[in-house]
Amino acid sequence: MRRPLVAGNWKMNGSRELTRGLVAEIGADLPNDCGVDVVVCPPYVYLDMCSNLLESQSIALGAQDLDTHGPGAFTGAIAADMLLDVDCRFVIVGHSERRSLYGESDERVAEKAAVAAERGLIPIVCVGETQEEREDGVTEEVVHRQLDAVIRGAGIKIFPQALVAYEPVWAIGTGLTATAQQAQEVHQLIREQLSDASAEVARDTRVLYGGSVKPDNALGLFTQPDIDGGLIGGASLKAADFLGIIKAAIS
Ligand code: PEP
């Protein structure tokens, strides 16, 4: 049985004040041992603060990215060991914004997933097609290629500890959510692809959906057989919405 997971990606949003408030509000209303893994991924500069605030709570900490180099002369970069040092357990790799705005290739994403897993972080590997790719009918091909690069570059061994997040680019931050059926179709393909490498891994790997998840559409998505929770952007910045989505994953 795969335990659902809901992760909040704050992206480049937040402040010390927002971090304090959000963590307190989520923590206050989150039922103890609710059966769902809850993760928050604030910007780097708030990780340490968040780690202190989360100390007594059943919320885990994640980063939004990492660099593959070790500590040293890499100005502006953050190493896996630094994330571990501030108690991060998770790290997002290959978010579509990293791919499109910072030119991260499939191979670079695979490298990041490999280093994260090697150092003991849990990578959340994002895959997903653009609007144009969906219209061109190549969704399956694109998602397969992105995941294949990770399976080849980092090894199937990083799963089931690592997670996959299917995030159709056209649904991220747009208010356009994939229907539960559209999402399930791709999630099933992802599971079949994992299964080609290992049936056990396919059975145990959690595959999250991300793209305009809100409290009112979360239940329909999370009750699909191959959807094991969500990677949440905008709605993770509002405690009530994030809690509503977590509750949908509980039921
Ligand atoms: C995301 O940033 O990964 C995301 C899914 O954003 P949103 O929920 O706002 O679409």
Short mmCIF file of N, CA and C and ligand atoms in Angstrom, two decimals, residues 7-11 92 95-97 126 165-169 171-176 209-214 230-236 245, ligand 1:
data_model
loop_
_atom_site.label_atom_id
_atom_site.label_comp_id
_atom_site.label_asym_id
_atom_site.label_seq_id
_atom_site.Cartn_x
_atom_site.Cartn_y
_atom_site.Cartn_z
N ALA A 7 3.02 17.50 -1.16
CA ALA A 7 4.16 18.40 -0.99
C ALA A 7 3.78 19.80 -1.49
N GLY A 8 4.17 20.80 -0.74
CA GLY A 8 3.92 22.19 -1.14
C GLY A 8 5.19 22.81 -1.70
N ASN A 9 5.11 23.26 -2.95
CA ASN A 9 6.24 23.94 -3.59
C ASN A 9 5.95 25.45 -3.55
N TRP A 10 6.65 26.13 -2.65
CA TRP A 10 6.38 27.57 -2.49
C TRP A 10 6.97 28.39 -3.64
N LYS A 11 7.80 27.77 -4.45
CA LYS A 11 8.52 28.48 -5.53
C LYS A 11 9.25 29.70 -4.95
N ILE A 92 13.01 18.60 -4.84
CA ILE A 92 12.36 18.56 -6.16
C ILE A 92 13.45 18.64 -7.23
N HIS A 95 11.74 20.35 -12.07
CA HIS A 95 10.49 21.11 -12.18
C HIS A 95 10.47 21.79 -13.55
N SER A 96 9.30 21.94 -14.14
CA SER A 96 9.23 22.48 -15.51
C SER A 96 9.82 23.89 -15.58
N GLU A 97 9.76 24.63 -14.46
CA GLU A 97 10.34 25.98 -14.51
C GLU A 97 11.88 25.91 -14.56
N CYS A 126 10.18 15.56 -11.42
CA CYS A 126 9.03 16.10 -12.16
C CYS A 126 9.14 15.80 -13.65
N ALA A 165 6.67 13.05 -10.02
CA ALA A 165 5.53 13.97 -10.03
C ALA A 165 5.17 14.26 -11.49
N TYR A 166 3.96 13.86 -11.89
CA TYR A 166 3.49 14.21 -13.23
C TYR A 166 2.86 15.59 -13.16
N GLU A 167 3.49 16.54 -13.85
CA GLU A 167 3.01 17.92 -13.84
C GLU A 167 2.87 18.42 -15.28
N PRO A 168 1.68 18.30 -15.86
CA PRO A 168 1.52 18.86 -17.21
C PRO A 168 1.79 20.36 -17.15
N VAL A 169 2.70 20.82 -17.99
CA VAL A 169 3.15 22.21 -17.90
C VAL A 169 1.99 23.19 -18.09
N ALA A 171 -0.86 22.98 -17.04
CA ALA A 171 -1.74 23.04 -15.86
C ALA A 171 -1.07 23.74 -14.67
N ILE A 172 0.23 24.04 -14.80
CA ILE A 172 0.95 24.61 -13.66
C ILE A 172 0.67 26.11 -13.56
N GLY A 173 0.04 26.49 -12.47
CA GLY A 173 -0.21 27.91 -12.19
C GLY A 173 -1.21 28.55 -13.13
N THR A 174 -1.93 27.76 -13.91
CA THR A 174 -2.83 28.33 -14.91
C THR A 174 -4.30 28.24 -14.50
N GLY A 175 -4.58 27.42 -13.50
CA GLY A 175 -5.98 27.18 -13.14
C GLY A 175 -6.61 26.09 -14.01
N LEU A 176 -5.86 25.63 -15.01
CA LEU A 176 -6.35 24.53 -15.87
C LEU A 176 -5.84 23.22 -15.29
N TYR A 209 0.52 13.94 -8.60
CA TYR A 209 0.03 14.82 -9.69
C TYR A 209 0.24 16.27 -9.25
N GLY A 210 0.65 17.11 -10.18
CA GLY A 210 0.76 18.55 -9.88
C GLY A 210 0.26 19.36 -11.05
N GLY A 211 -0.44 20.45 -10.74
CA GLY A 211 -0.96 21.33 -11.78
C GLY A 211 -2.32 21.84 -11.37
N SER A 212 -2.30 23.02 -10.70
CA SER A 212 -3.54 23.68 -10.28
C SER A 212 -4.43 22.79 -9.41
N VAL A 213 -3.81 22.01 -8.52
CA VAL A 213 -4.62 21.24 -7.56
C VAL A 213 -5.17 22.21 -6.52
N LYS A 214 -6.45 22.06 -6.24
CA LYS A 214 -7.14 22.90 -5.26
C LYS A 214 -7.97 21.98 -4.38
N GLY A 230 -0.12 14.77 -4.22
CA GLY A 230 0.08 15.89 -5.11
C GLY A 230 1.29 16.75 -4.79
N LEU A 231 1.77 17.41 -5.85
CA LEU A 231 2.78 18.46 -5.68
C LEU A 231 2.03 19.77 -5.95
N ILE A 232 1.98 20.60 -4.92
CA ILE A 232 1.05 21.73 -4.93
C ILE A 232 1.83 23.04 -4.96
N GLY A 233 1.53 23.90 -5.92
CA GLY A 233 2.19 25.20 -5.98
C GLY A 233 1.37 26.25 -5.26
N GLY A 234 0.62 27.04 -6.04
CA GLY A 234 -0.12 28.18 -5.50
C GLY A 234 -0.93 27.88 -4.24
N ALA A 235 -1.64 26.77 -4.24
CA ALA A 235 -2.52 26.47 -3.10
C ALA A 235 -1.74 26.11 -1.83
N SER A 236 -0.44 25.85 -1.97
CA SER A 236 0.33 25.52 -0.76
C SER A 236 0.71 26.77 0.02
N ILE A 245 -6.42 20.22 0.78
CA ILE A 245 -5.86 19.24 -0.16
C ILE A 245 -5.32 18.02 0.62
C1 PEP B 1 4.02 23.53 -9.14
O1 PEP B 1 4.59 24.59 -9.00
O2 PEP B 1 4.66 22.47 -9.12
C2 PEP B 1 2.57 23.53 -9.32
C3 PEP B 1 1.96 22.39 -9.54
O3 PEP B 1 1.94 24.75 -9.24
P1 PEP B 1 0.35 25.03 -9.17
O4 PEP B 1 -0.21 24.08 -8.13
O5 PEP B 1 0.23 26.44 -8.76
O6 PEP B 1 -0.20 24.74 -10.51
#
